[in-house]
Coordinates of C-alpha atoms in Angstrom, one line a residue:
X1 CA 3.4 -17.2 12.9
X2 CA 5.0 -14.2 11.6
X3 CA 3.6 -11.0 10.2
X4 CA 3.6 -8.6 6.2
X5 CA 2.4 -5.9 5.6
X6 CA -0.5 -4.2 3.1
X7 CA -0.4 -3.9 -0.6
X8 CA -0.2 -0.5 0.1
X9 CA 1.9 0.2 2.7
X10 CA 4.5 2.5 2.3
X11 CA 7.7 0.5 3.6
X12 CA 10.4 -1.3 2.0
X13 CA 9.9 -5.4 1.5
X14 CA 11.8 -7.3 3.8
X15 CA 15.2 -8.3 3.2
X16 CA 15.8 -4.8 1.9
X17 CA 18.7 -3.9 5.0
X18 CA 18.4 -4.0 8.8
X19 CA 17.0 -0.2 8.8
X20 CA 13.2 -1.4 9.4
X21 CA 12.0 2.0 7.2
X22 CA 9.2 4.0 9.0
X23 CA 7.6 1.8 10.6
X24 CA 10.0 1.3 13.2
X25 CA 10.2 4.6 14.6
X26 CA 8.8 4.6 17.9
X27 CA 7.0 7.7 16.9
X28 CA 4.2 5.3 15.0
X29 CA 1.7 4.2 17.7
X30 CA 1.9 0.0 18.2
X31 CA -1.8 -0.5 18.4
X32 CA -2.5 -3.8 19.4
X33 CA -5.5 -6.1 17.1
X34 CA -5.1 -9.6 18.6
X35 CA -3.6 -12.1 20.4
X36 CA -2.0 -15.5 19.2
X37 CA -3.4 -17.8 21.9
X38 CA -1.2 -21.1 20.7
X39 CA 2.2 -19.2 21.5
X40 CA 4.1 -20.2 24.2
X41 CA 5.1 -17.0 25.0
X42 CA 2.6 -13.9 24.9
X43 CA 2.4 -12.9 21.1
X44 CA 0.0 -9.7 19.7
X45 CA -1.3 -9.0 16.6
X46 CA -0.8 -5.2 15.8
X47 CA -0.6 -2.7 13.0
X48 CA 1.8 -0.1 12.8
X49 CA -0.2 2.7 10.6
X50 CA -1.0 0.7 7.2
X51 CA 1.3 -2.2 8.2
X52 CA 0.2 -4.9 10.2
X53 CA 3.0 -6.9 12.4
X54 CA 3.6 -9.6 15.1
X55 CA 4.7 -7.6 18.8
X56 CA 6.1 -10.1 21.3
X57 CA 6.8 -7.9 24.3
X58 CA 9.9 -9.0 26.8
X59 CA 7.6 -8.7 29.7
X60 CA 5.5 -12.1 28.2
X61 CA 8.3 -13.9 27.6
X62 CA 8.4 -17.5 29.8
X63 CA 11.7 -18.1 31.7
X64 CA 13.6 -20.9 30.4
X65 CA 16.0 -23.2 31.9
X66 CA 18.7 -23.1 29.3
X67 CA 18.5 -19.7 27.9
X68 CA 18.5 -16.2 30.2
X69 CA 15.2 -14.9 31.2
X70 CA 14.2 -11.6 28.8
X71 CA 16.1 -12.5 26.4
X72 CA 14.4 -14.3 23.6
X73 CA 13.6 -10.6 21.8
X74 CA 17.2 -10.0 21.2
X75 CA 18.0 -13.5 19.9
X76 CA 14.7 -12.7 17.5
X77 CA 16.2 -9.5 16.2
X78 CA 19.9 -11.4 16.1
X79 CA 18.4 -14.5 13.9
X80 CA 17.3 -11.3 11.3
X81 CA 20.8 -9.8 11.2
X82 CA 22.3 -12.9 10.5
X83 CA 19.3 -13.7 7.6
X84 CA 20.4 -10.1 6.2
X85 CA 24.1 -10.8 6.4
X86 CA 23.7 -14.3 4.7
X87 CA 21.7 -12.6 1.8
X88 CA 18.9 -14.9 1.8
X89 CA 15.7 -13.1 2.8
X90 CA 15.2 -16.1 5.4
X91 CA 13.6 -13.8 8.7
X92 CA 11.3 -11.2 8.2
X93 CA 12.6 -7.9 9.0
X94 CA 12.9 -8.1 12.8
X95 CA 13.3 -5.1 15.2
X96 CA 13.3 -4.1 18.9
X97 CA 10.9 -1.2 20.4
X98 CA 8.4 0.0 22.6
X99 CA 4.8 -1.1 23.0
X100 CA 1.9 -1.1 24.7
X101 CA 3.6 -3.8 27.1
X102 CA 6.6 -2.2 27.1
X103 CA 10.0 -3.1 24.9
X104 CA 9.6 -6.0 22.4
X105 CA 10.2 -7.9 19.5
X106 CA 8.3 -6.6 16.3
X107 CA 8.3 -8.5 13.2
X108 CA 6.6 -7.7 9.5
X109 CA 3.6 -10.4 9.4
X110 CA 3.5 -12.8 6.2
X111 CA 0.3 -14.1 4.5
X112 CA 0.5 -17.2 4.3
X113 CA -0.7 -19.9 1.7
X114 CA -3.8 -21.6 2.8
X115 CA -3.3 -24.3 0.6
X116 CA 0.0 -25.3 0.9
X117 CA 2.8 -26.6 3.4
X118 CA 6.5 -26.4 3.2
X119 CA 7.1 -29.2 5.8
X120 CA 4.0 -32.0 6.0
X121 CA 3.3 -35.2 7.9
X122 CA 2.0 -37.8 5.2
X123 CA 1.2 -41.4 5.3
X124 CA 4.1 -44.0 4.2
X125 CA 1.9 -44.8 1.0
X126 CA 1.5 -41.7 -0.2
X127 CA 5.0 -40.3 -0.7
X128 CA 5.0 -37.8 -3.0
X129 CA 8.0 -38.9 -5.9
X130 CA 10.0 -35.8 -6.3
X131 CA 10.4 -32.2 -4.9
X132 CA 10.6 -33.4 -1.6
X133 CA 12.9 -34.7 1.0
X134 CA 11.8 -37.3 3.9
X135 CA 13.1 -36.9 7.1
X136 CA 11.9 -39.6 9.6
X137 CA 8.9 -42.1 10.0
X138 CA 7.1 -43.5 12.5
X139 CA 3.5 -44.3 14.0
X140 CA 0.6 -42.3 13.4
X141 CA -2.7 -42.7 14.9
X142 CA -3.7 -44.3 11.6
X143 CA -0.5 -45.8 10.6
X144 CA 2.8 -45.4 9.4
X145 CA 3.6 -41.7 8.4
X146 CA 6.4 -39.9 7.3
X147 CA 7.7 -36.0 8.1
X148 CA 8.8 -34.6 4.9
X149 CA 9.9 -31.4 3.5
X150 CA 9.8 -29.4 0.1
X151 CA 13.8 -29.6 -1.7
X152 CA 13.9 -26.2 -3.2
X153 CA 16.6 -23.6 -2.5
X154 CA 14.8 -21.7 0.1
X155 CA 14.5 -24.7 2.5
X156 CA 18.0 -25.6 2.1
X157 CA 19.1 -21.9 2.8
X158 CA 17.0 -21.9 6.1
X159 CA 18.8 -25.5 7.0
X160 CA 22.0 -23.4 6.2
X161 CA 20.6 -21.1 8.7
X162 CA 19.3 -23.1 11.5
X163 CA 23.1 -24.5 11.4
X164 CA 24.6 -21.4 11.7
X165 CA 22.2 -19.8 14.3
X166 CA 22.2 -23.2 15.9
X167 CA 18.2 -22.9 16.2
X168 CA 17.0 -25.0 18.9
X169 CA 13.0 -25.0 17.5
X170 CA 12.6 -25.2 14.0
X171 CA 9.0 -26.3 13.6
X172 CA 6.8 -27.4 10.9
X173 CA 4.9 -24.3 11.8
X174 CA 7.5 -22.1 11.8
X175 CA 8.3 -22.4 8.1
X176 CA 5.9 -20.1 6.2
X177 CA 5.1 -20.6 2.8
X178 CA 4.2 -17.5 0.9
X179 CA 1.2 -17.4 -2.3
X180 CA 4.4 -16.3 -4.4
X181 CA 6.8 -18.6 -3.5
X182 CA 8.7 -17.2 -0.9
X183 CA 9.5 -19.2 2.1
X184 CA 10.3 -17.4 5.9
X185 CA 11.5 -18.5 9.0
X186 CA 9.9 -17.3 12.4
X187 CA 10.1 -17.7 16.3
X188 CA 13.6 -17.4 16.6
X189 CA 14.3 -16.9 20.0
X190 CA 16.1 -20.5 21.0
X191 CA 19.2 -19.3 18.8
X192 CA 22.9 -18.8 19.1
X193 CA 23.1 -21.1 22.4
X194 CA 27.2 -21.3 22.7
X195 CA 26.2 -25.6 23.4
X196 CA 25.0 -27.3 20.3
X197 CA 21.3 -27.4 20.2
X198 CA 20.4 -27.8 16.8
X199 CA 16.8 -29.2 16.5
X200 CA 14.8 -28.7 13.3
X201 CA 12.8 -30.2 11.0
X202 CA 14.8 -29.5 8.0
X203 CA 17.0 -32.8 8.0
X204 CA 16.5 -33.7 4.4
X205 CA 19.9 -33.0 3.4
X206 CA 22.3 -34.9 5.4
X207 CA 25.8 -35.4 4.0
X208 CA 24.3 -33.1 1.0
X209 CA 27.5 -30.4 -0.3
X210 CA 26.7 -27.1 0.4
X211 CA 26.6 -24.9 -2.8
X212 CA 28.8 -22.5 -3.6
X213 CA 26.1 -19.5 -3.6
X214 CA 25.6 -21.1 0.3
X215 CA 29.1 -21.7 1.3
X216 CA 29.6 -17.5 0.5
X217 CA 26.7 -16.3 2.7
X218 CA 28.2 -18.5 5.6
X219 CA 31.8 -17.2 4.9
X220 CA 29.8 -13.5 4.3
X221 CA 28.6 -13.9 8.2
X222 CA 31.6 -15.2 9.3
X223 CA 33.4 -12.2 8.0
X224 CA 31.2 -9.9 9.2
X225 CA 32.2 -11.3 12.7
X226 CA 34.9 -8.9 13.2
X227 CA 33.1 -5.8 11.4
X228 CA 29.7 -4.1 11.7
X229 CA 27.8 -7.7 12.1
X230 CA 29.7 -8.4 15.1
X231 CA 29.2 -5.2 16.4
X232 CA 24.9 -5.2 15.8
X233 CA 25.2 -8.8 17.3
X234 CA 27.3 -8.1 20.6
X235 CA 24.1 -6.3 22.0
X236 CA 22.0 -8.9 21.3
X237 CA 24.3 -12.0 22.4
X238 CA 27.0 -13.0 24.4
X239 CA 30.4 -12.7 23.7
X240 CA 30.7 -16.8 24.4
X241 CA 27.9 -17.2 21.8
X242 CA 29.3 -14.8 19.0
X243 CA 32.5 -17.0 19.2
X244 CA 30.5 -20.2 19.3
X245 CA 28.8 -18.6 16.1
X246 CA 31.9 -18.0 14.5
X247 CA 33.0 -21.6 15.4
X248 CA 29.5 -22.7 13.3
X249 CA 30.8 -20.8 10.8
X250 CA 34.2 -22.5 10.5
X251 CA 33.2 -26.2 10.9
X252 CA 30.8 -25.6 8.3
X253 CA 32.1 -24.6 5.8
X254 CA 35.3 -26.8 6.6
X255 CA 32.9 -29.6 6.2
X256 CA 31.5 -28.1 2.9
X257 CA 28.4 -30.7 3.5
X258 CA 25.2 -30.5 5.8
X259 CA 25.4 -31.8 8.7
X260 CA 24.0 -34.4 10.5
X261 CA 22.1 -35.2 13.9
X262 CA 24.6 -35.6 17.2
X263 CA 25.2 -35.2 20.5
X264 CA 22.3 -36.4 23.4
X265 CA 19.9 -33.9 22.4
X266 CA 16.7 -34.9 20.4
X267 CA 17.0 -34.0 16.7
X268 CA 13.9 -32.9 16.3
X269 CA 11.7 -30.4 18.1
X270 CA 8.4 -31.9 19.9
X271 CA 5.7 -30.9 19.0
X272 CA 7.0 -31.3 15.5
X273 CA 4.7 -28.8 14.1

């Protein structure tokens, strides 16, 4: 899970620009507080002053047959730019720096709401009858069961975004549902593969048109292509994945709909949460 930061902590909220405020000066001690032993990769707990964050340091990261080894940081900090150039407030704000285990990924940590699930595994019979969208059944333990997700605007923006960043591992888990409403998107390093990949959770619109307010933050990051997104990106990415991005871009909104599952790939991640 991802990270937020105090009540009173003197920084900007995220989705407030790509500059990360004070906190992401290297001149503010990273003082590690935890571990997060369910990662796959090695993920800390840490507080930077007031402001407590997630660190995920390049060193921990597990090598990966399909993406390059040391990697997965940038691709985290990439998935952000892309959330800020749509608009949407999707990623936390996301940065690169030093730590205690060297250069990593640091991300604002989230609260999230106990109570409450943006993506859920329910039984057949209990369907909830609107404000939801279902996206597969199958066999539970105790029965049938479906995996369904909320249908607000937030989810449908992050579908938007999984699309464009072609995000290989959107999880149940990885959709954080906020006390106030808000809704982010974490672990973002399977992104921007130049082969489709797509594999989310967030299936409920198939076929659905895109709105305008989402067809102009995809044509926004497609335009920023050839200006100052491009240029934060090229670090980050390949130059055969920032024209496989802009290709996203294009058949998107050419499409004007969501898309649906293809190609031999599963559509959905496993485990799905």
């Amino acid at each position: 899970m991802s990270s937020a930061p105090s009540d009173d902590a003197e920084v900007d909220e995220p989705g407030a620009g790509t500059d990360a405020g004070p906190v992401a000066s290297d001149d503010v001690e990273l003082e590690l507080t935890g571990r997060i032993r369910t990662a796959s990769n090695a993920s800390f707990l840490a507080r930077l002053g007031d402001v407590s964050v997630i660190y995920k340091p390049v060193a921990g990261e597990r090598p990966l047959w399909d993406f390059p080894d040391g990697r997965l940081a940038d691709r985290e900090v990439a998935a952000y730019l892309v959330s800020e150039a749509l608009g949407w407030d999707v990623v936390p704000r996301t940065w690169l720096r030093d730590g205690p285990l060297g250069e990593g990924m640091v991300q604002l940590w989230q609260d999230v709401d106990p109570e409450h699930d943006a993506v859920d595994l329910v039984p057949v019979d209990d369907l909830p009858d609107d404000g939801w969208r279902l996206v597969l059944e199958g066999d539970g333990d105790d029965g049938p069961v479906a995996l369904i997700h909320e249908d607000t605007e937030a989810l449908r923006r992050m579908a938007v975004f999984d699309v464009v960043v072609n995000n290989a591992d959107r999880k149940g888990a990885h959709v954080l549902a906020l006390p106030d409403g808000r809704r982010f998107g974490v672990d973002h390093g399977l992104t921007f593969h130049a082969e489709h990949k797509l594999r989310t959770v967030l299936w409920g619109w198939v076929g659905d048109p895109l709105t305008a307010s989402e067809a102009e933050g995809v044509a926004r990051v497609r335009s920023g292509l050839s200006g100052a997104l491009g240029a934060a990106l090229s670090p980050l990415v390949t130059a055969d994945e920032l024209e496989a991005l802009d290709d996203r871009c294009d058949r998107l909104l050419a499409a004007g709909v969501f898309p649906e599952p293809h190609g031999p790939m599963p559509a959905v991640p496993w485990p799905l949460f």
